[in-house]
PDB file of C-alpha atoms in Angstrom:
ATOM      1  CA  ILE A   1      53.925-149.023-104.573  1.00 72.00           C
ATOM      2  CA  SER A   2      53.776-152.772-104.753  1.00 76.00           C
ATOM      3  CA  ASP A   3      51.242-155.543-104.554  1.00 83.00           C
ATOM      4  CA  LYS A   4      49.878-157.437-101.603  1.00 88.00           C
ATOM      5  CA  PRO A   5      49.725-154.913-100.069  1.00 94.00           C
ATOM      6  CA  ASP A   6      49.474-152.148-102.674  1.00 92.00           C
ATOM      7  CA  LEU A   7      51.325-149.440-100.732  1.00 92.00           C
ATOM      8  CA  ARG A   8      54.064-149.991 -98.184  1.00 93.00           C
ATOM      9  CA  TYR A   9      56.054-148.094 -95.655  1.00 93.00           C
ATOM     10  CA  GLY A  10      59.001-150.450 -95.271  1.00 92.00           C
ATOM     11  CA  THR A  11      57.766-153.498 -93.398  1.00 93.00           C
ATOM     12  CA  GLN A  12      55.904-151.397 -90.865  1.00 95.00           C
ATOM     13  CA  ILE A  13      52.680-150.457 -92.674  1.00 96.00           C
ATOM     14  CA  GLY A  14      51.010-152.119 -95.631  1.00 95.00           C
ATOM     15  CA  ILE A  15      48.002-150.416 -97.203  1.00 96.00           C
ATOM     16  CA  GLU A  16      45.602-152.273 -99.448  1.00 96.00           C
ATOM     17  CA  VAL A  17      43.611-150.006-101.806  1.00 94.00           C
ATOM     18  CA  THR A  18      40.220-150.788-103.321  1.00 92.00           C
ATOM     19  CA  ASN A  19      36.885-149.226-104.177  1.00 86.00           C
ATOM     20  CA  CYS A  20      33.296-150.156-103.619  1.00 87.00           C
ATOM     21  CA  MET A  21      30.359-149.461-105.822  1.00 78.00           C
ATOM     22  CA  PRO A  22      27.339-151.406-106.986  1.00 75.00           C
ATOM     23  CA  THR A  23      28.100-154.002-109.672  1.00 78.00           C
ATOM     24  CA  ARG A  24      25.795-152.311-112.189  1.00 81.00           C
ATOM     25  CA  VAL A  25      27.544-148.965-111.699  1.00 80.00           C
ATOM     26  CA  ALA A  26      31.003-150.510-112.069  1.00 80.00           C
ATOM     27  CA  GLU A  27      29.834-152.223-115.253  1.00 86.00           C
ATOM     28  CA  ALA A  28      28.464-148.930-116.615  1.00 85.00           C
ATOM     29  CA  PHE A  29      31.740-147.085-115.909  1.00 82.00           C
ATOM     30  CA  ASN A  30      33.705-149.869-117.620  1.00 86.00           C
ATOM     31  CA  LEU A  31      31.425-149.777-120.658  1.00 89.00           C
ATOM     32  CA  TRP A  32      31.716-145.990-120.954  1.00 86.00           C
ATOM     33  CA  HIS A  33      35.508-146.330-120.830  1.00 86.00           C
ATOM     34  CA  ARG A  34      35.274-148.845-123.676  1.00 90.00           C
ATOM     35  CA  VAL A  35      33.195-146.338-125.652  1.00 88.00           C
ATOM     36  CA  ALA A  36      35.865-143.699-125.052  1.00 87.00           C
ATOM     37  CA  LYS A  37      38.592-146.029-126.351  1.00 90.00           C
ATOM     38  CA  GLN A  38      36.671-147.482-129.296  1.00 92.00           C
ATOM     39  CA  GLY A  39      34.839-144.342-130.397  1.00 88.00           C
ATOM     40  CA  SER A  40      32.831-144.929-133.568  1.00 90.00           C
ATOM     41  CA  GLN A  41      33.998-148.562-133.599  1.00 93.00           C
ATOM     42  CA  THR A  42      31.992-149.297-130.448  1.00 91.00           C
ATOM     43  CA  PRO A  43      29.631-152.233-131.022  1.00 92.00           C
ATOM     44  CA  PRO A  44      25.920-151.297-130.764  1.00 91.00           C
ATOM     45  CA  ARG A  45      25.413-153.908-128.017  1.00 94.00           C
ATOM     46  CA  ILE A  46      27.573-151.740-125.704  1.00 91.00           C
ATOM     47  CA  PHE A  47      25.185-148.792-126.115  1.00 88.00           C
ATOM     48  CA  GLU A  48      22.204-151.108-125.665  1.00 91.00           C
ATOM     49  CA  ARG A  49      23.661-152.387-122.392  1.00 90.00           C
ATOM     50  CA  LEU A  50      24.395-148.845-121.195  1.00 86.00           C
ATOM     51  CA  GLU A  51      20.786-147.940-121.893  1.00 86.00           C
ATOM     52  CA  GLN A  52      19.628-150.971-119.882  1.00 88.00           C
ATOM     53  CA  LEU A  53      21.865-150.081-116.965  1.00 85.00           C
ATOM     54  CA  ASP A  54      20.945-146.376-116.891  1.00 80.00           C
ATOM     55  CA  GLU A  55      23.362-145.893-113.991  1.00 76.00           C
ATOM     56  CA  VAL A  56      26.010-143.600-115.475  1.00 75.00           C
ATOM     57  CA  GLN A  57      25.545-140.890-118.077  1.00 77.00           C
ATOM     58  CA  LEU A  58      27.966-138.893-120.164  1.00 74.00           C
ATOM     59  CA  VAL A  59      27.361-135.175-119.613  1.00 78.00           C
ATOM     60  CA  ASP A  60      29.709-132.631-121.217  1.00 79.00           C
ATOM     61  CA  ASP A  61      32.477-135.244-121.534  1.00 72.00           C
ATOM     62  CA  GLU A  62      32.151-136.158-117.840  1.00 72.00           C
ATOM     63  CA  LEU A  63      30.821-139.445-116.500  1.00 68.00           C
ATOM     64  CA  ILE A  64      28.077-138.812-113.976  1.00 72.00           C
ATOM     65  CA  TRP A  65      26.712-141.465-111.641  1.00 70.00           C
ATOM     66  CA  VAL A  66      23.139-140.449-110.955  1.00 66.00           C
ATOM     67  CA  GLN A  67      22.557-141.440-107.364  1.00 64.00           C
ATOM     68  CA  GLY A  68      19.509-141.096-105.256  1.00 58.00           C
ATOM     69  CA  MET A  69      19.507-140.756-101.512  1.00 54.00           C
ATOM     70  CA  TYR A  70      21.303-143.142 -99.163  1.00 52.00           C
ATOM     71  CA  SER A  71      20.450-146.785 -99.671  1.00 65.00           C
ATOM     72  CA  GLN A  72      21.240-149.822 -97.547  1.00 75.00           C
ATOM     73  CA  GLU A  73      22.583-151.517-100.708  1.00 75.00           C
ATOM     74  CA  GLU A  74      25.487-149.061-100.895  1.00 76.00           C
ATOM     75  CA  LEU A  75      26.427-149.891 -97.337  1.00 87.00           C
ATOM     76  CA  LEU A  76      26.332-153.590 -98.209  1.00 89.00           C
ATOM     77  CA  ASP A  77      28.714-152.925-101.129  1.00 87.00           C
ATOM     78  CA  PHE A  78      31.102-151.330 -98.618  1.00 92.00           C
ATOM     79  CA  TYR A  79      30.850-154.259 -96.198  1.00 95.00           C
ATOM     80  CA  ASN A  80      31.327-156.744 -99.040  1.00 93.00           C
ATOM     81  CA  ALA A  81      34.461-154.924-100.226  1.00 95.00           C
ATOM     82  CA  VAL A  82      35.913-155.051 -96.699  1.00 97.00           C
ATOM     83  CA  GLU A  83      34.953-158.701 -96.309  1.00 97.00           C
ATOM     84  CA  LYS A  84      36.674-159.626 -99.584  1.00 96.00           C
ATOM     85  CA  LYS A  85      39.845-157.827 -98.538  1.00 97.00           C
ATOM     86  CA  VAL A  86      39.862-159.413 -95.067  1.00 98.00           C
ATOM     87  CA  GLU A  87      39.391-162.862 -96.620  1.00 97.00           C
ATOM     88  CA  ARG A  88      42.162-162.147 -99.117  1.00 96.00           C
ATOM     89  CA  LEU A  89      44.513-160.847 -96.411  1.00 97.00           C
ATOM     90  CA  ASN A  90      44.041-164.115 -94.514  1.00 96.00           C
ATOM     91  CA  SER A  91      44.254-166.401 -97.539  1.00 95.00           C
ATOM     92  CA  THR A  92      47.356-168.600 -97.691  1.00 90.00           C
ATOM     93  CA  LYS A  93      47.274-168.291-101.494  1.00 92.00           C
ATOM     94  CA  ALA A  94      47.348-164.464-101.505  1.00 91.00           C
ATOM     95  CA  ASN A  95      50.999-164.249-100.366  1.00 90.00           C
ATOM     96  CA  TYR A  96      50.750-160.887 -98.605  1.00 93.00           C
ATOM     97  CA  ALA A  97      54.100-159.541 -97.516  1.00 93.00           C
ATOM     98  CA  PRO A  98      54.535-159.703 -93.745  1.00 94.00           C
ATOM     99  CA  MET A  99      53.956-156.248 -92.271  1.00 96.00           C
ATOM    100  CA  ASP A 100      53.727-154.915 -88.727  1.00 97.00           C
ATOM    101  CA  THR A 101      50.260-153.525 -89.504  1.00 97.00           C
ATOM    102  CA  TYR A 102      47.830-153.614 -92.405  1.00 98.00           C
ATOM    103  CA  GLU A 103      45.469-150.827 -93.369  1.00 98.00           C
ATOM    104  CA  LEU A 104      42.659-150.706 -95.899  1.00 98.00           C
ATOM    105  CA  PHE A 105      41.790-147.651 -98.005  1.00 96.00           C
ATOM    106  CA  ILE A 106      38.461-147.688 -99.839  1.00 95.00           C
ATOM    107  CA  ASN A 107      37.558-145.073-102.398  1.00 87.00           C
ATOM    108  CA  SER A 108      33.807-144.880-102.828  1.00 86.00           C
ATOM    109  CA  PHE A 109      30.885-142.842-103.996  1.00 78.00           C
ATOM    110  CA  ILE A 110      28.680-143.935-101.130  1.00 81.00           C
ATOM    111  CA  MET A 111      27.253-141.916 -98.301  1.00 80.00           C
ATOM    112  CA  ILE A 112      26.954-143.191 -94.754  1.00 84.00           C
ATOM    113  CA  PRO A 113      24.527-141.147 -92.674  1.00 85.00           C
ATOM    114  CA  ARG A 114      25.768-140.186 -89.219  1.00 87.00           C
ATOM    115  CA  TRP A 115      23.101-142.344 -87.607  1.00 89.00           C
ATOM    116  CA  LYS A 116      24.603-145.429 -89.339  1.00 90.00           C
ATOM    117  CA  MET A 117      28.282-144.788 -88.523  1.00 92.00           C
ATOM    118  CA  GLU A 118      28.422-146.494 -85.117  1.00 93.00           C
ATOM    119  CA  GLU A 119      26.609-149.476 -86.595  1.00 94.00           C
ATOM    120  CA  ALA A 120      29.176-149.495 -89.427  1.00 95.00           C
ATOM    121  CA  LEU A 121      32.044-149.501 -86.910  1.00 97.00           C
ATOM    122  CA  ALA A 122      30.502-152.483 -85.084  1.00 97.00           C
ATOM    123  CA  ARG A 123      29.898-154.363 -88.340  1.00 97.00           C
ATOM    124  CA  LEU A 124      33.481-153.749 -89.474  1.00 98.00           C
ATOM    125  CA  GLY A 125      34.720-155.080 -86.124  1.00 98.00           C
ATOM    126  CA  HIS A 126      32.775-158.264 -86.760  1.00 98.00           C
ATOM    127  CA  ILE A 127      34.059-158.603 -90.354  1.00 98.00           C
ATOM    128  CA  ASN A 128      37.647-157.738 -89.410  1.00 98.00           C
ATOM    129  CA  SER A 129      38.017-160.514 -86.827  1.00 97.00           C
ATOM    130  CA  LYS A 130      40.282-163.020 -88.568  1.00 96.00           C
ATOM    131  CA  THR A 131      43.875-163.817 -87.588  1.00 96.00           C
ATOM    132  CA  LYS A 132      45.268-160.977 -89.721  1.00 96.00           C
ATOM    133  CA  LYS A 133      43.353-157.745 -89.215  1.00 97.00           C
ATOM    134  CA  TYR A 134      43.312-154.271 -90.652  1.00 98.00           C
ATOM    135  CA  SER A 135      44.324-151.756 -88.002  1.00 98.00           C
ATOM    136  CA  TYR A 136      42.604-148.904 -89.810  1.00 98.00           C
ATOM    137  CA  ILE A 137      39.948-148.859 -92.492  1.00 98.00           C
ATOM    138  CA  TYR A 138      39.679-145.573 -94.391  1.00 97.00           C
ATOM    139  CA  LEU A 139      36.612-144.746 -96.453  1.00 95.00           C
ATOM    140  CA  VAL A 140      36.346-141.739 -98.757  1.00 90.00           C
ATOM    141  CA  THR A 141      32.678-140.938 -99.333  1.00 86.00           C
ATOM    142  CA  ASN A 142      30.833-139.006-102.025  1.00 78.00           C
ATOM    143  CA  GLU A 143      30.609-136.080 -99.623  1.00 78.00           C
ATOM    144  CA  LYS A 144      34.397-135.572 -99.729  1.00 80.00           C
ATOM    145  CA  THR A 145      34.588-136.968 -96.236  1.00 88.00           C
ATOM    146  CA  LEU A 146      37.213-139.376 -94.961  1.00 92.00           C
ATOM    147  CA  LEU A 147      35.929-141.825 -92.381  1.00 95.00           C
ATOM    148  CA  ILE A 148      38.729-143.374 -90.341  1.00 96.00           C
ATOM    149  CA  PHE A 149      37.653-146.564 -88.620  1.00 98.00           C
ATOM    150  CA  ASP A 150      40.284-147.255 -85.952  1.00 98.00           C
ATOM    151  CA  MET A 151      39.886-150.987 -85.526  1.00 98.00           C
ATOM    152  CA  ILE A 152      42.436-151.152 -82.695  1.00 97.00           C
ATOM    153  CA  ASN A 153      40.632-148.703 -80.412  1.00 98.00           C
ATOM    154  CA  ASN A 154      37.157-149.266 -81.896  1.00 97.00           C
ATOM    155  CA  THR A 155      36.702-145.576 -82.685  1.00 98.00           C
ATOM    156  CA  LEU A 156      35.646-143.508 -85.651  1.00 97.00           C
ATOM    157  CA  THR A 157      37.112-140.199 -86.797  1.00 96.00           C
ATOM    158  CA  ILE A 158      35.518-138.030 -89.473  1.00 94.00           C
ATOM    159  CA  LYS A 159      37.596-135.665 -91.605  1.00 92.00           C
ATOM    160  CA  HIS A 160      35.987-133.275 -94.072  1.00 87.00           C
ATOM    161  CA  LEU A 161      38.329-132.957 -97.046  1.00 81.00           C
ATOM    162  CA  TYR A 162      36.466-130.517 -99.307  1.00 74.00           C
ATOM    163  CA  SER A 163      39.100-128.784-101.455  1.00 67.00           C
ATOM    164  CA  TYR A 164      41.926-130.956-100.135  1.00 65.00           C
ATOM    165  CA  LEU A 165      40.961-133.815-102.459  1.00 62.00           C
ATOM    166  CA  ASP A 166      41.122-131.495-105.455  1.00 71.00           C
ATOM    167  CA  ARG A 167      44.642-130.369-104.473  1.00 74.00           C
ATOM    168  CA  LEU A 168      45.773-133.983-103.996  1.00 72.00           C
ATOM    169  CA  ALA A 169      44.298-134.970-107.366  1.00 74.00           C
ATOM    170  CA  GLU A 170      46.142-132.124-109.109  1.00 78.00           C
ATOM    171  CA  GLU A 171      49.392-133.035-107.347  1.00 79.00           C
ATOM    172  CA  ALA A 172      49.021-136.710-108.299  1.00 78.00           C
ATOM    173  CA  LYS A 173      48.240-135.747-111.892  1.00 78.00           C
ATOM    174  CA  SER A 174      51.325-133.518-112.137  1.00 81.00           C
ATOM    175  CA  ILE A 175      53.541-136.256-110.679  1.00 80.00           C
ATOM    176  CA  TYR A 176      52.063-138.774-113.121  1.00 74.00           C
ATOM    177  CA  LEU A 177      52.626-136.417-116.058  1.00 81.00           C
ATOM    178  CA  GLY A 178      56.117-135.533-114.839  1.00 76.00           C
ATOM    179  CA  THR A 179      55.336-131.843-114.406  1.00 68.00           C
ATOM    180  CA  GLU A 180      55.643-131.609-110.633  1.00 59.00           C
ATOM    181  CA  ASN A 181      56.785-128.278-109.237  1.00 54.00           C
TER     182      ASN A 181
END
């Protein structure tokens, strides 16, 4: 674990990690986290803003993002996240460590319909066309699906994770808490 890139396997593979979600949703999550920290000391303007946003609700101590069906805007958030990371990777000011290959992992709550996936692969190829490129772009969707965009071979692989994500989350939590088995 490092920075620029976030995860490394020696000097062979560098993985940058990010997420993509609409700005209003990210703001709502951040505000709810402030409410959790500040409790009764939370300024009323925070609750007023949360009411305006109406993107994320607290239900039984869980934050729920109420999403509708697929929207083109979510796909644009994904493309924008990739574009930012490609620009950053190629920036002389970013000081990325030299690696044999770079990969990009994006955690998201979006859904990409099957009929949009080939278009997404083509769009990513266009975005990822600078001097330094990501060899693979991984996207976890709200359907517990991992989309693997192989930018070298211009292919897409779909993995359905289902309960695997839950197991990984529990393992990560136990490592974090120091209770690994």
